[in-house]
Coordinates of C-alpha atoms in Angstrom, one line a residue:
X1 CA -39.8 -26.2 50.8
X2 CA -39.0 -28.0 47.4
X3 CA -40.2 -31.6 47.4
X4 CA -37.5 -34.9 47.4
X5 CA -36.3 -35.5 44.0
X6 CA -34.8 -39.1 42.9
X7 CA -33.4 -40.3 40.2
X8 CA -33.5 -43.8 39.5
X9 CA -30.8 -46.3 37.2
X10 CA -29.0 -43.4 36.1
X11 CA -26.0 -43.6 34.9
X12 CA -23.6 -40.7 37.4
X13 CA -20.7 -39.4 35.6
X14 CA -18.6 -36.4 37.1
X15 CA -15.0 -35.6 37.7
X16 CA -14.1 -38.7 39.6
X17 CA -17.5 -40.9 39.4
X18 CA -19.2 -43.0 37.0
X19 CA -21.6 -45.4 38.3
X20 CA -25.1 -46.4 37.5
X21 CA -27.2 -45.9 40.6
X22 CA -29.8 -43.5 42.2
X23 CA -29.2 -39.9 43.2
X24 CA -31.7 -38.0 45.8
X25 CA -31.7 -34.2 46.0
X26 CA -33.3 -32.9 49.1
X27 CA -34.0 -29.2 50.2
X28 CA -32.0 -28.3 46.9
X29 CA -28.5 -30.2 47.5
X30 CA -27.4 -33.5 47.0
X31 CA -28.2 -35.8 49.7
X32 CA -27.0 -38.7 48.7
X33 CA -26.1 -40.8 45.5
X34 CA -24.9 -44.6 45.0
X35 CA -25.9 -47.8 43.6
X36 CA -29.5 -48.6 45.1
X37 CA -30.8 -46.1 47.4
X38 CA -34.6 -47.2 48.1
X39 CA -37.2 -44.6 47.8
X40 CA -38.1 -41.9 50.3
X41 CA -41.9 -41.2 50.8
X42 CA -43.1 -38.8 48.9
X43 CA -40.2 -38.5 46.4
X44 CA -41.0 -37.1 42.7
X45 CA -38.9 -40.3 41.3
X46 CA -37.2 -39.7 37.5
X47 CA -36.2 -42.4 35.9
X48 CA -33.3 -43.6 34.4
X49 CA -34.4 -45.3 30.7
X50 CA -30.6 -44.9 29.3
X51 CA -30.1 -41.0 30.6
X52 CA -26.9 -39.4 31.6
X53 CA -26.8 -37.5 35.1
X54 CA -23.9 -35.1 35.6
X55 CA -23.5 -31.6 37.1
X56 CA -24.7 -28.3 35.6
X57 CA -22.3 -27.4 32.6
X58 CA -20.7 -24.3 33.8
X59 CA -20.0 -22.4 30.2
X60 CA -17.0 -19.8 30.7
X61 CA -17.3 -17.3 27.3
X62 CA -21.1 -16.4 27.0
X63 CA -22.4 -13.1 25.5
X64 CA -25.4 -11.8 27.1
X65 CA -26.2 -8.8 25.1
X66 CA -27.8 -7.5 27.4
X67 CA -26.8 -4.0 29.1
X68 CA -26.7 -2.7 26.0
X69 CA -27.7 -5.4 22.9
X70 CA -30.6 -6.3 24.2
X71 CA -32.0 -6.6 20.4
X72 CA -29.6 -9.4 20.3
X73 CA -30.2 -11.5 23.7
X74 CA -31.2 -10.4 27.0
X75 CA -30.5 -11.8 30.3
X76 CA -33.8 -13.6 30.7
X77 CA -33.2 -15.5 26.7
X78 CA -29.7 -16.3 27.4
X79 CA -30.6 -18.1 30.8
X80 CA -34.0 -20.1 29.1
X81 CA -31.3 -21.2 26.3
X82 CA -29.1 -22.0 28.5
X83 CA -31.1 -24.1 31.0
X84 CA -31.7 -25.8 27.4
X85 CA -28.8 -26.7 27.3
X86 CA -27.9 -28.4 30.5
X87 CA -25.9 -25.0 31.7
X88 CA -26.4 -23.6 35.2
X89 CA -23.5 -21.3 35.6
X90 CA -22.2 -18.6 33.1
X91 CA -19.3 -16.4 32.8
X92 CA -20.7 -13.2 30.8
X93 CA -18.5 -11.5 29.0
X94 CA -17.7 -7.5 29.7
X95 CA -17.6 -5.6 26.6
X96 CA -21.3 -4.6 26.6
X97 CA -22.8 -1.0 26.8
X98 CA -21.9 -0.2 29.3
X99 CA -18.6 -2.4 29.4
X100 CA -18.5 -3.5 32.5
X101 CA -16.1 -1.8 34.0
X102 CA -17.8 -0.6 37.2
X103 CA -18.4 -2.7 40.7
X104 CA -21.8 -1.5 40.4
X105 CA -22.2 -3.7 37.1
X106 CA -20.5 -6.6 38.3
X107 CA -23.2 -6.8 41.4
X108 CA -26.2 -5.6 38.4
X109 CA -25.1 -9.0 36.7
X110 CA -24.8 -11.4 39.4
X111 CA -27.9 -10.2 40.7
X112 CA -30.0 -10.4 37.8
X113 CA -28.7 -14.0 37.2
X114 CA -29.9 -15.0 40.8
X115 CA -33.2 -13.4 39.7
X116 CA -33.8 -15.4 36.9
X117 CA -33.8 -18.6 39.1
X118 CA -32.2 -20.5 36.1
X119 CA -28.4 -19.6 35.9
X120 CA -25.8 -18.4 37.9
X121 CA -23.9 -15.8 36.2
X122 CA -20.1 -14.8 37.2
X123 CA -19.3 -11.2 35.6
X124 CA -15.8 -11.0 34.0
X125 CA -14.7 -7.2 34.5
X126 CA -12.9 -5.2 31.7
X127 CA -9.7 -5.7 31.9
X128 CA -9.6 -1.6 30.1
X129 CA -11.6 1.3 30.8
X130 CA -14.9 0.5 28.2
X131 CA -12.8 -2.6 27.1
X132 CA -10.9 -0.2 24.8
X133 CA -7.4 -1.4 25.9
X134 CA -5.8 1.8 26.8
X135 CA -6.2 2.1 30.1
X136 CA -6.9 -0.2 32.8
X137 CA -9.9 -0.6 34.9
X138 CA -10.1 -1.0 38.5
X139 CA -9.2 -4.3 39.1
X140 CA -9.3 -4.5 42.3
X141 CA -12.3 -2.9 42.9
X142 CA -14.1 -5.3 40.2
X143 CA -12.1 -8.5 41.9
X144 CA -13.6 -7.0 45.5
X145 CA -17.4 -6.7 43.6
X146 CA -17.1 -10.5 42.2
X147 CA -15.5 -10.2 39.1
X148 CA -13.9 -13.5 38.6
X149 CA -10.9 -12.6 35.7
X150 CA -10.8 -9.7 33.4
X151 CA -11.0 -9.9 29.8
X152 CA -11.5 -7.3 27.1
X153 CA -14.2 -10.2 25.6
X154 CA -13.8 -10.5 22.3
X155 CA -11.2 -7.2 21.8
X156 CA -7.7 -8.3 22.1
X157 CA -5.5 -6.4 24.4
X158 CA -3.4 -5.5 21.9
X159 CA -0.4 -2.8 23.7
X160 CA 2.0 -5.5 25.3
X161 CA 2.5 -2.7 28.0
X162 CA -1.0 -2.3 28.8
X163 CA -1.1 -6.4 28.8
X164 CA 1.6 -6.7 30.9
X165 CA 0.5 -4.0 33.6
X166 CA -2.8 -5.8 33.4
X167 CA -0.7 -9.4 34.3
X168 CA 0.9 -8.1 36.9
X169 CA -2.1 -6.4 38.7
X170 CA -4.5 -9.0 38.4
X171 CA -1.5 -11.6 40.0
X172 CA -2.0 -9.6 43.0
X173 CA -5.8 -10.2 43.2
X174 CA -5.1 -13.7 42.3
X175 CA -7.3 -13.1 39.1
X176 CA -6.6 -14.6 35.4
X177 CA -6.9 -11.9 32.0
X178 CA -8.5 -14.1 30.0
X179 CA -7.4 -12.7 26.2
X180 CA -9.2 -12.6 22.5
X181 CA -5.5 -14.1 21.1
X182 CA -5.5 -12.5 17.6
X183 CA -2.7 -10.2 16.5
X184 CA -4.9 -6.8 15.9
X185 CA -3.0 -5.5 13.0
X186 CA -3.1 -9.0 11.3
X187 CA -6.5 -9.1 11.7
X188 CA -7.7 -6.1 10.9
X189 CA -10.2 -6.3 7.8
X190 CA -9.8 -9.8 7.7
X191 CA -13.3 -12.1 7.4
X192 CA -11.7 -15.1 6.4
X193 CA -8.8 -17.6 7.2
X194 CA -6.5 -17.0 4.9
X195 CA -5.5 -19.4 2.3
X196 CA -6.9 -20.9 -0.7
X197 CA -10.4 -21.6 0.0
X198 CA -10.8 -17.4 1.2
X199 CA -8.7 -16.6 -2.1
X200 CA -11.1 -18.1 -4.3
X201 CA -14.4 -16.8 -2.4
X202 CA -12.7 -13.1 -3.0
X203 CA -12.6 -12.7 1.1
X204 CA -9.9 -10.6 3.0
X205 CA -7.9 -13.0 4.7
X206 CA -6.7 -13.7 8.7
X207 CA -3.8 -15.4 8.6
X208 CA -3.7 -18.5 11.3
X209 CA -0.3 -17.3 12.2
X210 CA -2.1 -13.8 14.2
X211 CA -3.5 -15.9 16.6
X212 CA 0.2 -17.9 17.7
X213 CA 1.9 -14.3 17.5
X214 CA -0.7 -12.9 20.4
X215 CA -0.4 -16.2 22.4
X216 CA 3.8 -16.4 22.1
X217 CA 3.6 -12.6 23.3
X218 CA 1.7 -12.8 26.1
X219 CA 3.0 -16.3 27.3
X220 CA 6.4 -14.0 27.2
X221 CA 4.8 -11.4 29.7
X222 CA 3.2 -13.9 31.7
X223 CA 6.6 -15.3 32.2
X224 CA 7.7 -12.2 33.0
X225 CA 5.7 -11.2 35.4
X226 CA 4.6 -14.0 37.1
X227 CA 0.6 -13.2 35.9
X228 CA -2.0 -16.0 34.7
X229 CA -3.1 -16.0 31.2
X230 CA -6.4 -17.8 29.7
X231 CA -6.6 -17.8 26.3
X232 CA -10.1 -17.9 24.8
X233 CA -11.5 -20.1 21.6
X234 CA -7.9 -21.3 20.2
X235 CA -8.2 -22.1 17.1
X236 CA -4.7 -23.0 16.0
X237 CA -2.3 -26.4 16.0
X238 CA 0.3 -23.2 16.1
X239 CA -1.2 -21.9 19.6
X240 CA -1.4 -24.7 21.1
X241 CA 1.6 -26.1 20.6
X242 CA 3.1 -22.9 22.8
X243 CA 0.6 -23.3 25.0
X244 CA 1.6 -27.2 25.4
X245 CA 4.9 -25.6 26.3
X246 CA 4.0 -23.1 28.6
X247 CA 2.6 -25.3 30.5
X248 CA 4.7 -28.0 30.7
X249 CA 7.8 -24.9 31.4
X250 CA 5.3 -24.3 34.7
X251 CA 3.7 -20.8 33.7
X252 CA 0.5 -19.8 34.8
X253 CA -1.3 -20.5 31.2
X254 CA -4.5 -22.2 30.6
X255 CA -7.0 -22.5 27.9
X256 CA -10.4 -22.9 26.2
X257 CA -12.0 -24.0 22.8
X258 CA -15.9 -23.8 21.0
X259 CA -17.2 -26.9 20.0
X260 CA -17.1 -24.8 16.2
X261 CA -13.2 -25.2 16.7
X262 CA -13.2 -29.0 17.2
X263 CA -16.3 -30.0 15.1
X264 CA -16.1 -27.3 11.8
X265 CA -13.5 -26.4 9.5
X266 CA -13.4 -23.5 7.2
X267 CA -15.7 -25.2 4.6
X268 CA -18.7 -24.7 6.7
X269 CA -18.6 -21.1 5.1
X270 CA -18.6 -22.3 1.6
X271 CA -21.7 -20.5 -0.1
X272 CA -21.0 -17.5 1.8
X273 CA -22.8 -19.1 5.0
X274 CA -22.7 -16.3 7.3
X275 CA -23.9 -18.7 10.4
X276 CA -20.3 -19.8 9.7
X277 CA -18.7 -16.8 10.5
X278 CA -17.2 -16.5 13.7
X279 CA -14.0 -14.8 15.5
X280 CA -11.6 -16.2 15.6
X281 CA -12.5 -17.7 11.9
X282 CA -12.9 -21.4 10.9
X283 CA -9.7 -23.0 10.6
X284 CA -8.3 -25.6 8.2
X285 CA -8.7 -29.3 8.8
X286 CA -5.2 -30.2 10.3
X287 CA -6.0 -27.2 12.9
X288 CA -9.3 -28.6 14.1
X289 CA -7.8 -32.2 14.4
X290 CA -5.1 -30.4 16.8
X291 CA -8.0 -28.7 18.7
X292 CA -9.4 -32.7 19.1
X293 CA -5.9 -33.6 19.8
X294 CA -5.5 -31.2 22.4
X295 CA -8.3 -31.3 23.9
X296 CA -7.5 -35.4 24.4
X297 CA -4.2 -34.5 25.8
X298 CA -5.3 -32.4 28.7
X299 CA -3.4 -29.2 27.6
X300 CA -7.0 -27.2 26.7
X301 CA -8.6 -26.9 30.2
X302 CA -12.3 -26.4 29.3
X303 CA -15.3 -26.8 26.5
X304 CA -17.0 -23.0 26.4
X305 CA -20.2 -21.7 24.1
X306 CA -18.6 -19.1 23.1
X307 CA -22.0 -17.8 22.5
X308 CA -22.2 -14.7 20.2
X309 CA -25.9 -13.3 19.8
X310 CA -26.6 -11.6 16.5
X311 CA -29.6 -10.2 15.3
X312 CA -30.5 -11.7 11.5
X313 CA -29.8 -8.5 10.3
X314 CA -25.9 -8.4 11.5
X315 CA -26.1 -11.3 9.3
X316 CA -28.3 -10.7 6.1
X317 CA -24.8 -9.0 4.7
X318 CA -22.2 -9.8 2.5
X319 CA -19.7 -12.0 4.1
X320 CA -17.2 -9.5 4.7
X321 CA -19.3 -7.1 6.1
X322 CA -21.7 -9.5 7.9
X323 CA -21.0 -9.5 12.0
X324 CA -18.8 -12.3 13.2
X325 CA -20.4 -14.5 16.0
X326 CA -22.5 -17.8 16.5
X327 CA -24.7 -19.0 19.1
X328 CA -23.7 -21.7 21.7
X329 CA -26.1 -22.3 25.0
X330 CA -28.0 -24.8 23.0
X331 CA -25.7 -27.1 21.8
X332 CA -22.6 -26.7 23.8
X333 CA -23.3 -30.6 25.1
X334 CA -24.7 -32.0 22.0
X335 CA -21.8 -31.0 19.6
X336 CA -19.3 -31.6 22.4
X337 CA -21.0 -35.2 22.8
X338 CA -20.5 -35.5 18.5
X339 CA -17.0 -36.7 19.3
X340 CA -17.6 -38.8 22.1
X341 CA -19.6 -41.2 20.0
X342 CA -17.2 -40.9 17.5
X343 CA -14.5 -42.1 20.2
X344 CA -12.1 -38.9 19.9
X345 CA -13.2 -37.9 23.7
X346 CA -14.6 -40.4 26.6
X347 CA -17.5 -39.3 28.2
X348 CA -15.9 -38.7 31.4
X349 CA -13.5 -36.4 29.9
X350 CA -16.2 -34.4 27.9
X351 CA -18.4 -34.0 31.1
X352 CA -15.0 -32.3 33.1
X353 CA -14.1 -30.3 30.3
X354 CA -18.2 -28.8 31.0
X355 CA -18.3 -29.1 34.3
X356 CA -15.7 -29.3 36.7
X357 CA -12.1 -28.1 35.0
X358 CA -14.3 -24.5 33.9
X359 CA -15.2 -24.8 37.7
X360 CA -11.7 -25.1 38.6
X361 CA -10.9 -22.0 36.2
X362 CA -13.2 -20.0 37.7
X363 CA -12.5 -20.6 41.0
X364 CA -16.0 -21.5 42.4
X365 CA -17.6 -24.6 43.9
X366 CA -19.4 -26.2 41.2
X367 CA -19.6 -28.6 38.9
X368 CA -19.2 -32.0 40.6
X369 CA -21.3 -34.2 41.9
X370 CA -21.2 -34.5 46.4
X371 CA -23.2 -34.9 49.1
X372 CA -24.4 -31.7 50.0
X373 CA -23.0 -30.0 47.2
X374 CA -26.0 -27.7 45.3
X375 CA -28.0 -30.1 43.4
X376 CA -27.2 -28.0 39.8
X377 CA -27.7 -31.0 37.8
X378 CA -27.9 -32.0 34.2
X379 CA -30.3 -35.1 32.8
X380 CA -29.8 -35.9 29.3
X381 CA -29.9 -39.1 27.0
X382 CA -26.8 -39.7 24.9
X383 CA -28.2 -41.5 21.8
X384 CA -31.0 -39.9 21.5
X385 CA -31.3 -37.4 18.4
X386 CA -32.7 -34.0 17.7
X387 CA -32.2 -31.2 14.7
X388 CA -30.6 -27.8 14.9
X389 CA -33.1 -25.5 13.5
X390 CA -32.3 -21.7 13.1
X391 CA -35.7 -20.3 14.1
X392 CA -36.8 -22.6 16.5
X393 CA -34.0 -22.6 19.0
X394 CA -34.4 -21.1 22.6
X395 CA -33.7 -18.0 23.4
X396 CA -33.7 -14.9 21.1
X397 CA -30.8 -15.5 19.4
X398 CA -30.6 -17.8 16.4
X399 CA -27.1 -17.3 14.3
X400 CA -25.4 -21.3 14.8
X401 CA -22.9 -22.2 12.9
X402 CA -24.7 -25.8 13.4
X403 CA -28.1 -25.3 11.1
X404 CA -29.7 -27.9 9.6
X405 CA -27.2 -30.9 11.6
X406 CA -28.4 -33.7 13.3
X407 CA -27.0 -34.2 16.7
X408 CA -27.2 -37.1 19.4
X409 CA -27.6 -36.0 22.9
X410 CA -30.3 -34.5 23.7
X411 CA -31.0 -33.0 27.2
X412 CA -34.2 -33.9 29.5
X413 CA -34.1 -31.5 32.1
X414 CA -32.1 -29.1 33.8
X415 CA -32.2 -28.5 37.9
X416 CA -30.7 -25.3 39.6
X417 CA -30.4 -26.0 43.2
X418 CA -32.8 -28.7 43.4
X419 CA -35.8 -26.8 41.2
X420 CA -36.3 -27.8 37.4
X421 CA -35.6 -25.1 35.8
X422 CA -36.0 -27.0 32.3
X423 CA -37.9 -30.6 31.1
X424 CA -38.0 -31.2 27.6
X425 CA -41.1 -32.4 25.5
X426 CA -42.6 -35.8 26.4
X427 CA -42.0 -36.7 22.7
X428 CA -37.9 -35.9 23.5
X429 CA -37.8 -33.2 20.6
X430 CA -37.0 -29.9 22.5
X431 CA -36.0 -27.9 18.9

């Protein structure tokens, strides 16, 4: 039986509380939380000194590499760098090798996240047969296994009859597609926004415009069928705007972002900095102000990773050839906390965007903070600073986009139904 945990002068903050108080967790679930709630006997008691308790982030666009890339990230890395992080619950993505296109993978996943103690991981099936987008999978089979929305990952459906088939099947499972928006033929090739700065680096150029086309398309089908669309990592003032629409027309649309999308702009690949390059590509600077902008407004529904293992030889390439893809799990909170000290979010908003709005996305019962509610909890001081090292971050994987910054934030532990699962060093550097 797991020992009483309390934590002491904490400061709560969750989709509908903020307080500074105590919170006890008992036989792994919240017991009970408020302003002064004396001490138990025998309690292991945290305390407060300035830290931040919310829920376990609940990241919805993570690549495990593992079946299939395990040379990239395996199950077992991908949940230490995520308990890193603060994040308890994953969506992984399905176009692995296998794709995961089978009920028998779906169950393979959510019961090797169980194993690992650390994460909970919800399988996305193939929205395709091997995520190829010519045929599709079966859904309802996948749906019936725990798949919790189909996707293609990060291959866009790209045959607007195989997209809308795949709309209208997954409405009657109640599922989302969750869709890569990038206009295939647009992109193909491509390494690069396209503009100026790509023109004078001599890089094959995406234009911005590839990822409004996919999203006006498939808001079109959506309407037409009555299906529920997600778009992953917008990018684009373009794409959002039609999304804003969509939404406010009463479609079944939602949306996420990567902190890359809100907090880089294409410079960060100046000097050929393959680190920076990442699918959908860096965008220009009036883009990533709209991806603040929207993320303010309400219309993007959740903050994911977006985490993209690569090996350091998928990037020791020239930029055009190099793979496309960061890493997230580690600073998902930290860059996503960057703009609440800067004032463009309020803490309560960043915490929902990582916590309970995914939650609500994915359909599960996560990612607030209730009496008796899973104690999957995140402890972390906001002001407190630590260094993005390539090389020294957790879990196999080390391709950020986020090298060499300085970030405040920095997490203190991590507990997955009451157990710690993660306590950073004494000295509060974890990297």
């Amino acid at each position: 039986m797991l020992s009483d945990t309390l934590f002491t002068g904490v400061r709560i903050v969750a989709d509908g509380v903020d307080l500074l108080g105590d919170l006890l967790i008992r036989d792994g679930a919240i017991a009970d939380f408020g302003p002064s709630l004396g001490q138990p006997d025998g309690a292991e008691v945290i305390q407060g000194d300035g830290a931040v308790l919310c829920p376990g982030l609940i990241d919805i666009r993570v690549d495990l590499g593992e079946p299939g890339f395990e040379y990239r990230e395996t199950i077992a890395s991908a949940a230490a760098a995520a308990s890193a992080g603060g994040i308890t619950t994953l969506a992984a993505l399905p176009d692995s090798e296998p794709a995961i296109d089978d009920p028998a993978l779906v169950h393979m996943l959510i019961t090797r996240g169980r194993e690992t103690g650390a994460v909970s991981i919800l399988p996305y099936g193939a929205a395709t047969r091997g995520c190829r987008g010519e045929e599709l999978a079966e859904l309802g089979l996948l749906r019936e296994a725990g798949a919790v929305a189909f996707t293609d990952g990060t291959r866009a459906i790209a045959s607007s009859g195989v997209m809308r088939l795949a709309l209208s099947y997954a409405r009657g499972f109640g599922a989302r597609i969750v869709q890569h928006p990038e206009d295939v033929a647009l992109a193909d090739g491509g390494s690069a926004t396209e503009g100026e700065l790509a023109a004078r680096l001599g890089l094959p150029g995406i234009p911005a415009a590839a990822e409004g086309i996919l999203v006006a398309r498939d808001i079109s089908l959506a309407r037409l069928t009555g299906g529920a669309v997600h778009f992953a990592h917008v990018s684009t003032a373009a794409a959002l705007e039609l999304i804003r629409r969509a939404k406010a027309d009463g479609l079944a649309v939602t949306c996420d972002t990567a902190p890359p999308y809100f907090d880089l702009n294409e410079n960060a690949i100046g000097d050929y900095r393959t680190y920076a390059k990442l699918s959908p590509p860096l965008r220009r600077e009036d883009d990533r102000l709209a991806v603040l902008g929207a993320l303010a407004d309400g219309t993007i529904d959740a903050i994911a990773s977006d985490h993209q293992p690569r090996d350091a030889d998928d990037k020791r390439l020239p930029f055009a050839l190099a793979s496309a893809g960061g890493v997230g799990l580690a600073t998902l909170l930290a860059v996503t906390l960057a703009h609440v000290h800067n004032g463009e979010l309020t803490l309560n908003a960043a915490i929902s965007l990582l916590t309970s709005r995914p939650a609500a996305l994915m359909g599960i019962e996560a990612g607030r903070i209730s009496k008796g509610a899973p104690a999957d909890i995140c402890l972390f001081h906001p002001d407190r600073i630590w260094k993005v090292r390539a090389g020294a971050l957790p879990g196999k994987a080390q391709n950020t986009p986020f090298d060499g910054r300085a970030l405040e934030g920095t997490v203190l532990g991590t507990w997955k139904g009451g157990r710690r699962v993660y306590a950073a060093m004494a000295s509060g550097e974890r990297l």
